[in-house]
Amino acid sequence: MDAPLKSSHIPALDGRRILLGVTGSIAAYKAADLASRLTQAGALVDVVLTSAARRFVSPLTFTSLTGRRAYDDDDLWGQDAHVLHVSLGRDAELIVVAPATARTLARLATGMADDLLGLALLASRSPLILAPAMDAGMFGHPATQANLETLRQRGAIVIGPAEGRMASGLVGPGRMVEPAEIVGHIRRALGRGRSLSGRRVLVTAGGTLEAIDPVRVIANRSSGKQGFALAQAALDRGADVTLISGPSALATPVGAERIDVETVDQMLAEIQSRLETTDILLMAAAVADFRPSHANEDKIKRGAGAIDIHLEPTADILATVAERRKRSGGPRVVVGFAAESRDLVGQARQKVKAKGLDLIVANDITAPDAGFAVDTNRVTFVDRAESVQELPLMSKAEVAEAVLDRVELILGRQRPAA
Ligand code: CTP
């Protein structure tokens, strides 16, 4: 059996050709991190450095990280120069300029092709992401703002700059956004027009909390990782994604609308208000089955000795969704998740029926490499027809891809009737 891919691998970036333009800012050192992340994700990253960028970092830095040649203006006058700038621009599925200095933005806005990066940008019609980095004063200047506006109107995606302290000592907008966030924007841009574009996907993630008193809660071990991976995978396929999450420190995937909730009732209300506009519901949250029938107003004191907490059942969200689907329609595909400690398939079969699901994704929580908090999962699919498919150990990102493959199959089968 194949080992699961490393968590730095990103299926949506695998084999994708990205041109990274690096211009002359101190943030150029962060471009090395970006090149590394993209390469580890599986992308083929070509790098072009301007002459000012070369003063901060060298082509060798990038060659070492990407395993591919990095270019600078010396290449502009080489034997193949006449085709190089065209091929670099044309072959890239996406171009990202990070950091993008005020000068580069000005050159780009006026179509000035006076170096290799300028030529490649002019030769390309691929999506363009710009991550400006400069002093706050330069960023705020009307000339820079006008250039950015021109570029935006031409379709460039401008991300940041972030607020913070700059090399000049000024504090304000001017810092390049972090590489992890740039990767998120690249995924979003590459996802456009892909298999789930135009679909509205609602994902729930993490665990719910129910209060015992103002301090204590009933929680569970869910980390939210599988749900967040599903949201990201749906974004990678071009979907509009809303992520309803229990408390989680995980970063929101770029492009997802995130709604934070704590209790089952809050989660139910947020889902219900979106059912009509949802095409696909992926219910990965670990929803509490019971809650204290009464939350103490004051903190319960220790002196009282043993206490009894009476628990009452919470609303079954998926059962409510199933009711609604029967009555007035609703999401075209509903996927449930089940964490089981025994009789995995039997339980999953029963739940797929009882909860009116199209698919259930079940995992055995007794396995050490699957389930809560870890980055891997070993799941079994059971569909409406009760057919069973066991998947090998995978990263949670790969499980998310497999779930969405099944969702697309289900949607495909529905299409003739729709
Ligand atoms: N779920 C839900 N509402 C609840 C509890 C669970 O919608 N109050 C959803 C979960 O998000 C998950 C699916 O139902 O997608 C299965 O959850 P699970 O806890 O395994 O199912 P239960 O019906 O609670 O069954 P069990 O008795 O095994 O806990």
Short mmCIF file of C-alpha atoms and ligand atoms in Angstrom, two decimals:
data_model
loop_
_atom_site.label_atom_id
_atom_site.label_comp_id
_atom_site.label_asym_id
_atom_site.label_seq_id
_atom_site.Cartn_x
_atom_site.Cartn_y
_atom_site.Cartn_z
CA MET A 1 0.00 0.00 0.00
CA ASP A 2 1.22 3.50 -0.82
CA ALA A 3 2.25 5.69 2.08
CA PRO A 4 0.11 8.80 2.47
CA LEU A 5 1.60 11.83 0.79
CA LYS A 6 3.37 14.37 2.99
CA SER A 7 1.02 17.01 4.36
CA SER A 8 2.99 19.72 2.49
CA HIS A 9 1.83 18.14 -0.80
CA ILE A 10 -1.19 19.91 -2.29
CA PRO A 11 -3.08 17.91 -4.93
CA ALA A 12 -4.45 21.10 -6.53
CA LEU A 13 -0.92 22.41 -7.13
CA ASP A 14 0.60 19.16 -8.30
CA GLY A 15 2.35 19.69 -11.64
CA ARG A 16 0.97 23.23 -12.02
CA ARG A 17 3.35 25.70 -13.68
CA ILE A 18 3.82 28.87 -11.70
CA LEU A 19 6.07 31.79 -12.57
CA LEU A 20 7.32 33.63 -9.49
CA GLY A 21 8.60 37.15 -10.10
CA VAL A 22 10.81 38.49 -7.31
CA THR A 23 11.52 42.22 -7.15
CA GLY A 24 13.82 44.36 -5.02
CA SER A 25 12.45 44.56 -1.50
CA ILE A 26 13.69 43.20 1.81
CA ALA A 27 10.61 40.92 1.63
CA ALA A 28 12.48 39.07 -1.19
CA TYR A 29 13.77 36.67 1.46
CA LYS A 30 10.18 35.60 2.09
CA ALA A 31 9.84 34.79 -1.62
CA ALA A 32 12.30 31.97 -0.97
CA ASP A 33 9.84 30.49 1.54
CA LEU A 34 7.04 30.89 -1.00
CA ALA A 35 9.08 29.12 -3.70
CA SER A 36 9.82 26.32 -1.25
CA ARG A 37 6.19 25.85 -0.20
CA LEU A 38 4.98 25.79 -3.80
CA THR A 39 7.65 23.28 -4.80
CA GLN A 40 6.90 21.01 -1.83
CA ALA A 41 3.23 21.25 -2.77
CA GLY A 42 4.15 19.72 -6.14
CA ALA A 43 4.16 22.84 -8.35
CA LEU A 44 6.79 23.53 -11.02
CA VAL A 45 8.11 26.94 -10.07
CA ASP A 46 10.09 29.12 -12.48
CA VAL A 47 11.63 32.17 -10.85
CA VAL A 48 12.63 35.48 -12.43
CA LEU A 49 14.56 37.96 -10.32
CA THR A 50 14.90 41.63 -11.19
CA SER A 51 18.32 43.22 -10.87
CA ALA A 52 17.19 44.93 -7.63
CA ALA A 53 15.98 41.57 -6.23
CA ARG A 54 19.44 40.12 -6.92
CA ARG A 55 20.85 42.53 -4.37
CA PHE A 56 18.76 40.84 -1.67
CA VAL A 57 18.73 37.20 -2.80
CA SER A 58 20.47 35.18 -5.48
CA PRO A 59 19.17 32.94 -8.26
CA LEU A 60 21.02 30.10 -6.54
CA THR A 61 18.73 30.48 -3.51
CA PHE A 62 15.75 29.71 -5.71
CA THR A 63 17.42 27.06 -7.85
CA SER A 64 18.31 25.22 -4.64
CA LEU A 65 14.70 25.36 -3.45
CA THR A 66 12.86 24.64 -6.69
CA GLY A 67 15.30 22.31 -8.42
CA ARG A 68 14.74 24.40 -11.55
CA ARG A 69 16.67 27.21 -13.14
CA ALA A 70 16.08 30.69 -11.77
CA TYR A 71 16.46 33.55 -14.24
CA ASP A 72 17.74 37.09 -14.05
CA ASP A 73 18.51 39.87 -16.50
CA ASP A 74 21.76 38.24 -17.61
CA ASP A 75 19.52 35.68 -19.33
CA LEU A 76 17.86 38.48 -21.26
CA TRP A 77 20.87 38.84 -23.51
CA GLY A 78 21.67 35.15 -23.94
CA GLN A 79 21.29 33.04 -27.10
CA ASP A 80 17.68 32.05 -26.36
CA ALA A 81 16.57 35.39 -24.98
CA HIS A 82 14.06 36.07 -27.75
CA VAL A 83 12.06 32.97 -26.87
CA LEU A 84 12.79 32.87 -23.16
CA HIS A 85 10.65 35.81 -22.10
CA VAL A 86 7.76 34.64 -24.25
CA SER A 87 7.94 31.03 -23.10
CA LEU A 88 8.29 31.96 -19.44
CA GLY A 89 5.15 34.08 -19.63
CA ARG A 90 3.20 31.78 -21.93
CA ASP A 91 3.94 28.49 -20.19
CA ALA A 92 2.96 29.75 -16.74
CA GLU A 93 -0.57 28.83 -15.68
CA LEU A 94 -0.30 31.63 -13.16
CA ILE A 95 2.16 34.41 -12.40
CA VAL A 96 2.76 35.72 -8.91
CA VAL A 97 4.96 38.74 -8.25
CA ALA A 98 6.00 38.63 -4.61
CA PRO A 99 7.25 40.98 -3.39
CA ALA A 100 5.99 43.55 -5.91
CA THR A 101 7.74 46.91 -5.43
CA ALA A 102 6.25 50.33 -6.26
CA ARG A 103 8.56 50.49 -9.28
CA THR A 104 7.44 47.11 -10.62
CA LEU A 105 3.79 48.06 -10.21
CA ALA A 106 4.44 51.31 -12.10
CA ARG A 107 6.25 49.47 -14.90
CA LEU A 108 3.51 46.91 -15.13
CA ALA A 109 0.73 49.50 -15.14
CA THR A 110 2.34 51.31 -18.08
CA GLY A 111 3.36 48.14 -19.92
CA MET A 112 7.05 48.88 -19.62
CA ALA A 113 9.05 45.85 -20.75
CA ASP A 114 12.56 46.88 -19.85
CA ASP A 115 13.77 43.70 -18.18
CA LEU A 116 13.12 39.95 -18.29
CA LEU A 117 10.27 40.04 -15.73
CA GLY A 118 8.63 43.00 -17.48
CA LEU A 119 8.85 41.20 -20.82
CA ALA A 120 7.48 37.94 -19.44
CA LEU A 121 4.56 39.74 -17.79
CA LEU A 122 3.68 41.53 -20.99
CA ALA A 123 3.91 38.31 -23.01
CA SER A 124 1.54 36.47 -20.66
CA ARG A 125 -2.27 36.32 -20.45
CA SER A 126 -2.31 34.07 -17.38
CA PRO A 127 -3.89 35.09 -14.08
CA LEU A 128 -1.64 37.50 -12.21
CA ILE A 129 -1.27 37.85 -8.45
CA LEU A 130 0.59 40.83 -7.02
CA ALA A 131 1.80 41.00 -3.42
CA PRO A 132 2.98 44.59 -2.94
CA ALA A 133 5.74 45.39 -0.45
CA MET A 134 7.02 48.89 0.14
CA ASP A 135 7.17 51.68 2.63
CA ALA A 136 3.74 52.81 3.86
CA GLY A 137 4.30 56.30 2.47
CA MET A 138 5.10 54.94 -0.99
CA PHE A 139 2.12 52.63 -0.87
CA GLY A 140 -0.24 55.47 0.05
CA HIS A 141 1.03 57.76 -2.72
CA PRO A 142 -1.66 58.52 -5.30
CA ALA A 143 0.66 57.31 -8.08
CA THR A 144 0.97 53.83 -6.52
CA GLN A 145 -2.73 53.70 -5.75
CA ALA A 146 -3.58 54.69 -9.33
CA ASN A 147 -1.23 52.01 -10.68
CA LEU A 148 -2.83 49.38 -8.46
CA GLU A 149 -6.29 50.45 -9.59
CA THR A 150 -5.24 50.14 -13.24
CA LEU A 151 -3.83 46.68 -12.60
CA ARG A 152 -6.92 45.56 -10.69
CA GLN A 153 -9.14 46.73 -13.52
CA ARG A 154 -7.09 44.62 -15.89
CA GLY A 155 -7.84 41.60 -13.72
CA ALA A 156 -4.77 41.40 -11.49
CA ILE A 157 -5.40 40.02 -8.00
CA VAL A 158 -3.74 42.34 -5.50
CA ILE A 159 -3.19 40.83 -2.05
CA GLY A 160 -2.18 43.00 0.86
CA PRO A 161 -0.04 44.69 1.82
CA ALA A 162 -0.41 43.86 5.48
CA GLU A 163 -0.06 46.41 8.26
CA GLY A 164 3.06 46.35 10.37
CA ARG A 165 6.45 47.83 11.08
CA MET A 166 8.58 48.56 8.04
CA ALA A 167 12.34 48.84 7.48
CA SER A 168 12.00 52.65 7.62
CA GLY A 169 10.51 52.44 11.11
CA LEU A 170 7.09 53.53 9.82
CA VAL A 171 4.09 51.50 10.93
CA GLY A 172 1.30 51.09 8.40
CA PRO A 173 0.29 49.10 5.32
CA GLY A 174 3.31 48.01 3.31
CA ARG A 175 4.43 44.57 4.47
CA MET A 176 4.15 41.70 2.01
CA VAL A 177 1.49 39.21 3.12
CA GLU A 178 2.86 35.95 4.50
CA PRO A 179 3.77 33.15 2.06
CA ALA A 180 1.13 30.77 3.50
CA GLU A 181 -1.57 33.29 2.63
CA ILE A 182 -0.14 33.86 -0.85
CA VAL A 183 -0.32 30.09 -1.43
CA GLY A 184 -4.02 30.26 -0.47
CA HIS A 185 -4.63 32.98 -3.08
CA ILE A 186 -2.75 30.97 -5.70
CA ARG A 187 -4.99 27.96 -4.97
CA ARG A 188 -8.08 30.13 -5.22
CA ALA A 189 -6.97 31.62 -8.55
CA LEU A 190 -6.05 28.22 -10.02
CA GLY A 191 -9.38 26.79 -8.81
CA ARG A 192 -11.42 29.17 -10.97
CA GLY A 193 -13.51 27.41 -13.55
CA ARG A 194 -12.76 23.95 -12.19
CA SER A 195 -15.15 21.09 -11.53
CA LEU A 196 -17.17 22.62 -8.66
CA SER A 197 -17.26 26.19 -9.89
CA GLY A 198 -20.67 27.74 -9.41
CA ARG A 199 -21.51 25.22 -6.65
CA ARG A 200 -22.18 26.40 -3.14
CA VAL A 201 -20.61 24.13 -0.58
CA LEU A 202 -21.36 24.29 3.13
CA VAL A 203 -18.83 22.55 5.38
CA THR A 204 -19.06 22.09 9.12
CA ALA A 205 -15.92 21.42 11.11
CA GLY A 206 -14.61 20.98 14.62
CA GLY A 207 -16.48 20.12 17.77
CA THR A 208 -19.31 21.88 19.55
CA LEU A 209 -19.26 23.15 23.14
CA GLU A 210 -22.13 23.00 25.61
CA ALA A 211 -21.94 24.95 28.85
CA ILE A 212 -22.10 23.30 32.27
CA ASP A 213 -21.51 26.62 34.04
CA PRO A 214 -19.80 29.91 33.00
CA VAL A 215 -16.39 28.19 33.12
CA ARG A 216 -16.87 24.56 32.16
CA VAL A 217 -18.08 22.99 28.96
CA ILE A 218 -18.74 19.60 27.45
CA ALA A 219 -16.42 19.38 24.47
CA ASN A 220 -14.96 16.62 22.30
CA ARG A 221 -11.63 15.78 20.73
CA SER A 222 -12.34 17.04 17.22
CA SER A 223 -9.57 19.31 15.88
CA GLY A 224 -11.43 20.51 12.80
CA LYS A 225 -8.64 19.33 10.50
CA GLN A 226 -10.76 17.11 8.26
CA GLY A 227 -13.47 19.76 7.87
CA PHE A 228 -10.95 22.50 7.07
CA ALA A 229 -9.29 20.18 4.54
CA LEU A 230 -12.68 19.63 2.89
CA ALA A 231 -13.30 23.38 2.70
CA GLN A 232 -9.89 23.89 1.11
CA ALA A 233 -10.38 21.05 -1.37
CA ALA A 234 -13.76 22.47 -2.43
CA LEU A 235 -12.14 25.89 -2.94
CA ASP A 236 -9.44 24.24 -5.05
CA ARG A 237 -12.23 22.95 -7.31
CA GLY A 238 -13.68 26.42 -7.68
CA ALA A 239 -16.65 26.14 -5.28
CA ASP A 240 -18.08 28.97 -3.18
CA VAL A 241 -17.41 27.73 0.33
CA THR A 242 -18.90 28.56 3.69
CA LEU A 243 -17.19 26.98 6.67
CA ILE A 244 -19.15 26.73 9.91
CA SER A 245 -16.68 25.83 12.61
CA GLY A 246 -16.66 25.03 16.28
CA PRO A 247 -13.79 26.66 18.20
CA SER A 248 -10.58 26.02 16.23
CA ALA A 249 -7.20 27.72 15.94
CA LEU A 250 -6.80 26.51 12.35
CA ALA A 251 -6.33 29.18 9.68
CA THR A 252 -9.37 29.82 7.50
CA PRO A 253 -8.67 28.65 3.93
CA VAL A 254 -8.33 31.71 1.66
CA GLY A 255 -11.63 32.38 -0.06
CA ALA A 256 -13.88 30.61 2.45
CA GLU A 257 -16.52 32.49 4.40
CA ARG A 258 -16.01 31.39 8.01
CA ILE A 259 -18.68 31.39 10.66
CA ASP A 260 -17.66 30.52 14.20
CA VAL A 261 -20.15 28.80 16.47
CA GLU A 262 -20.04 27.06 19.82
CA THR A 263 -23.25 25.19 20.49
CA VAL A 264 -25.31 22.68 18.50
CA ASP A 265 -28.22 25.13 18.36
CA GLN A 266 -25.99 27.86 16.91
CA MET A 267 -24.64 25.44 14.31
CA LEU A 268 -28.16 24.29 13.42
CA ALA A 269 -29.39 27.89 13.01
CA GLU A 270 -26.47 28.84 10.76
CA ILE A 271 -27.02 25.76 8.60
CA GLN A 272 -30.78 26.21 8.38
CA SER A 273 -30.44 29.79 7.19
CA ARG A 274 -28.27 28.59 4.30
CA LEU A 275 -29.98 25.34 3.24
CA GLU A 276 -31.89 26.88 0.39
CA THR A 277 -28.74 28.21 -1.24
CA THR A 278 -26.53 25.20 -0.55
CA ASP A 279 -25.77 22.61 -3.24
CA ILE A 280 -23.51 20.37 -1.18
CA LEU A 281 -23.48 19.92 2.61
CA LEU A 282 -20.42 18.26 4.11
CA MET A 283 -21.19 17.64 7.76
CA ALA A 284 -17.74 16.92 9.18
CA ALA A 285 -18.35 18.58 12.57
CA ALA A 286 -18.35 16.44 15.68
CA VAL A 287 -21.70 17.57 17.00
CA ALA A 288 -22.48 16.92 20.67
CA ASP A 289 -25.24 14.41 21.16
CA PHE A 290 -26.02 15.59 24.68
CA ARG A 291 -25.90 18.82 26.60
CA PRO A 292 -26.56 19.74 30.23
CA SER A 293 -30.30 20.30 30.52
CA HIS A 294 -29.48 23.31 32.61
CA ALA A 295 -26.33 25.46 32.50
CA ASN A 296 -25.56 26.80 35.98
CA GLU A 297 -25.56 30.59 36.07
CA ASP A 298 -22.75 30.66 38.64
CA LYS A 299 -19.59 28.65 38.74
CA ILE A 300 -20.24 25.35 40.50
CA LYS A 301 -18.19 25.26 43.71
CA ARG A 302 -16.01 22.36 44.68
CA GLY A 303 -17.23 22.30 48.29
CA ALA A 304 -20.52 20.75 47.26
CA GLY A 305 -18.90 17.30 46.81
CA ALA A 306 -20.08 15.01 44.01
CA ILE A 307 -22.53 16.55 41.58
CA ASP A 308 -24.88 15.11 39.00
CA ILE A 309 -25.19 16.75 35.61
CA HIS A 310 -28.35 15.79 33.83
CA LEU A 311 -27.84 15.55 30.09
CA GLU A 312 -30.54 15.97 27.47
CA PRO A 313 -30.25 15.11 23.77
CA THR A 314 -29.34 17.91 21.37
CA ALA A 315 -31.03 18.49 18.03
CA ASP A 316 -29.92 16.02 15.36
CA ILE A 317 -28.84 18.47 12.66
CA LEU A 318 -28.68 15.96 9.82
CA ALA A 319 -32.09 14.55 10.71
CA THR A 320 -33.48 18.10 10.51
CA VAL A 321 -31.81 18.56 7.11
CA ALA A 322 -33.25 15.23 5.91
CA GLU A 323 -36.76 16.31 6.96
CA ARG A 324 -36.37 19.57 5.12
CA ARG A 325 -35.06 17.82 2.00
CA LYS A 326 -38.12 15.60 1.94
CA ARG A 327 -40.50 18.52 2.36
CA SER A 328 -39.07 21.33 0.30
CA GLY A 329 -35.81 20.22 -1.25
CA GLY A 330 -32.45 21.40 -0.07
CA PRO A 331 -28.86 20.50 -0.82
CA ARG A 332 -28.45 18.13 -3.77
CA VAL A 333 -25.78 16.17 -1.95
CA VAL A 334 -25.47 15.62 1.80
CA VAL A 335 -22.45 13.85 3.27
CA GLY A 336 -22.24 12.76 6.91
CA PHE A 337 -19.22 11.67 8.90
CA ALA A 338 -19.11 9.05 11.60
CA ALA A 339 -16.43 8.29 14.13
CA GLU A 340 -16.97 4.76 15.38
CA SER A 341 -15.21 2.55 17.91
CA ARG A 342 -16.91 -0.71 16.85
CA ASP A 343 -18.92 -2.23 13.98
CA LEU A 344 -17.88 0.57 11.64
CA VAL A 345 -19.69 -0.60 8.53
CA GLY A 346 -22.84 -1.71 10.34
CA GLN A 347 -23.15 1.64 12.09
CA ALA A 348 -22.40 3.57 8.90
CA ARG A 349 -25.05 1.63 6.94
CA GLN A 350 -27.61 2.37 9.57
CA LYS A 351 -26.72 6.10 9.73
CA VAL A 352 -26.75 6.60 5.97
CA LYS A 353 -30.39 5.48 5.98
CA ALA A 354 -31.51 7.06 9.24
CA LYS A 355 -30.04 10.45 8.36
CA GLY A 356 -31.09 10.43 4.69
CA LEU A 357 -27.51 10.81 3.46
CA ASP A 358 -26.02 10.36 0.02
CA LEU A 359 -22.72 9.24 1.53
CA ILE A 360 -21.21 8.63 4.92
CA VAL A 361 -17.51 8.81 5.64
CA ALA A 362 -16.76 6.56 8.59
CA ASN A 363 -13.54 6.17 10.48
CA ASP A 364 -12.37 3.89 13.25
CA ILE A 365 -11.31 6.09 16.15
CA THR A 366 -9.40 3.27 17.80
CA ALA A 367 -6.74 3.35 15.03
CA PRO A 368 -3.76 5.48 16.16
CA ASP A 369 -3.13 7.03 12.74
CA ALA A 370 -6.72 8.03 12.00
CA GLY A 371 -9.35 10.27 13.50
CA PHE A 372 -8.87 13.11 15.93
CA ALA A 373 -6.04 15.67 15.78
CA VAL A 374 -3.65 13.67 13.52
CA ASP A 375 -2.97 14.67 9.90
CA THR A 376 -3.91 11.28 8.47
CA ASN A 377 -7.16 9.38 8.24
CA ARG A 378 -8.31 5.91 7.21
CA VAL A 379 -11.92 6.06 6.12
CA THR A 380 -14.64 3.86 4.70
CA PHE A 381 -17.33 5.20 2.37
CA VAL A 382 -20.85 3.85 2.57
CA ASP A 383 -23.31 5.29 0.08
CA ARG A 384 -27.09 5.40 -0.21
CA ALA A 385 -27.10 2.00 -1.95
CA GLU A 386 -25.08 0.74 1.05
CA SER A 387 -22.11 -0.11 -1.10
CA VAL A 388 -18.90 -0.05 0.89
CA GLN A 389 -15.49 1.28 -0.18
CA GLU A 390 -12.54 1.05 2.18
CA LEU A 391 -9.80 3.60 1.54
CA PRO A 392 -6.15 3.20 2.58
CA LEU A 393 -4.37 5.45 5.08
CA MET A 394 -4.26 8.92 3.56
CA SER A 395 -3.56 12.50 4.51
CA LYS A 396 -6.70 14.40 5.47
CA ALA A 397 -6.21 16.51 2.32
CA GLU A 398 -6.31 13.32 0.22
CA VAL A 399 -9.41 12.09 2.05
CA ALA A 400 -11.01 15.45 1.23
CA GLU A 401 -10.20 14.94 -2.47
CA ALA A 402 -11.65 11.42 -2.39
CA VAL A 403 -14.85 12.68 -0.73
CA LEU A 404 -15.25 15.40 -3.38
CA ASP A 405 -14.62 12.88 -6.17
CA ARG A 406 -17.56 10.87 -4.81
CA VAL A 407 -19.69 14.00 -4.44
CA GLU A 408 -19.03 14.87 -8.09
CA LEU A 409 -20.01 11.34 -9.12
CA ILE A 410 -23.29 11.67 -7.22
CA LEU A 411 -23.95 15.08 -8.81
CA GLY A 412 -23.15 13.65 -12.24
CA ARG A 413 -25.72 10.90 -11.78
CA GLN A 414 -28.35 13.44 -10.78
CA ARG A 415 -27.71 15.76 -13.73
CA PRO A 416 -29.98 14.11 -16.33
CA ALA A 417 -32.95 14.37 -13.97
CA ALA A 418 -32.17 17.95 -12.94
N1 CTP B 1 -24.70 14.91 13.68
C1 CTP B 1 -25.69 15.84 13.60
N2 CTP B 1 -26.33 16.24 14.73
C2 CTP B 1 -26.03 15.70 15.94
C3 CTP B 1 -25.02 14.71 16.01
C4 CTP B 1 -24.37 14.34 14.86
O1 CTP B 1 -25.99 16.33 12.52
N3 CTP B 1 -26.67 16.11 17.03
C5 CTP B 1 -24.01 14.52 12.43
C6 CTP B 1 -22.50 14.59 12.48
O2 CTP B 1 -22.01 15.85 12.07
C7 CTP B 1 -22.08 13.51 11.52
C8 CTP B 1 -23.20 12.50 11.59
O3 CTP B 1 -24.30 13.17 12.19
O4 CTP B 1 -21.98 13.97 10.20
C9 CTP B 1 -22.88 11.27 12.39
O5 CTP B 1 -22.51 11.67 13.68
P1 CTP B 1 -22.44 10.60 14.85
O6 CTP B 1 -22.13 11.28 16.13
O7 CTP B 1 -21.56 9.47 14.42
O8 CTP B 1 -23.95 10.07 14.81
P2 CTP B 1 -25.05 9.97 15.89
O9 CTP B 1 -26.34 10.04 15.18
O10 CTP B 1 -24.80 10.96 16.94
O11 CTP B 1 -24.86 8.49 16.39
P3 CTP B 1 -24.04 7.88 17.64
O12 CTP B 1 -25.08 7.32 18.51
O13 CTP B 1 -23.14 6.85 17.05
O14 CTP B 1 -23.30 9.02 18.28
#
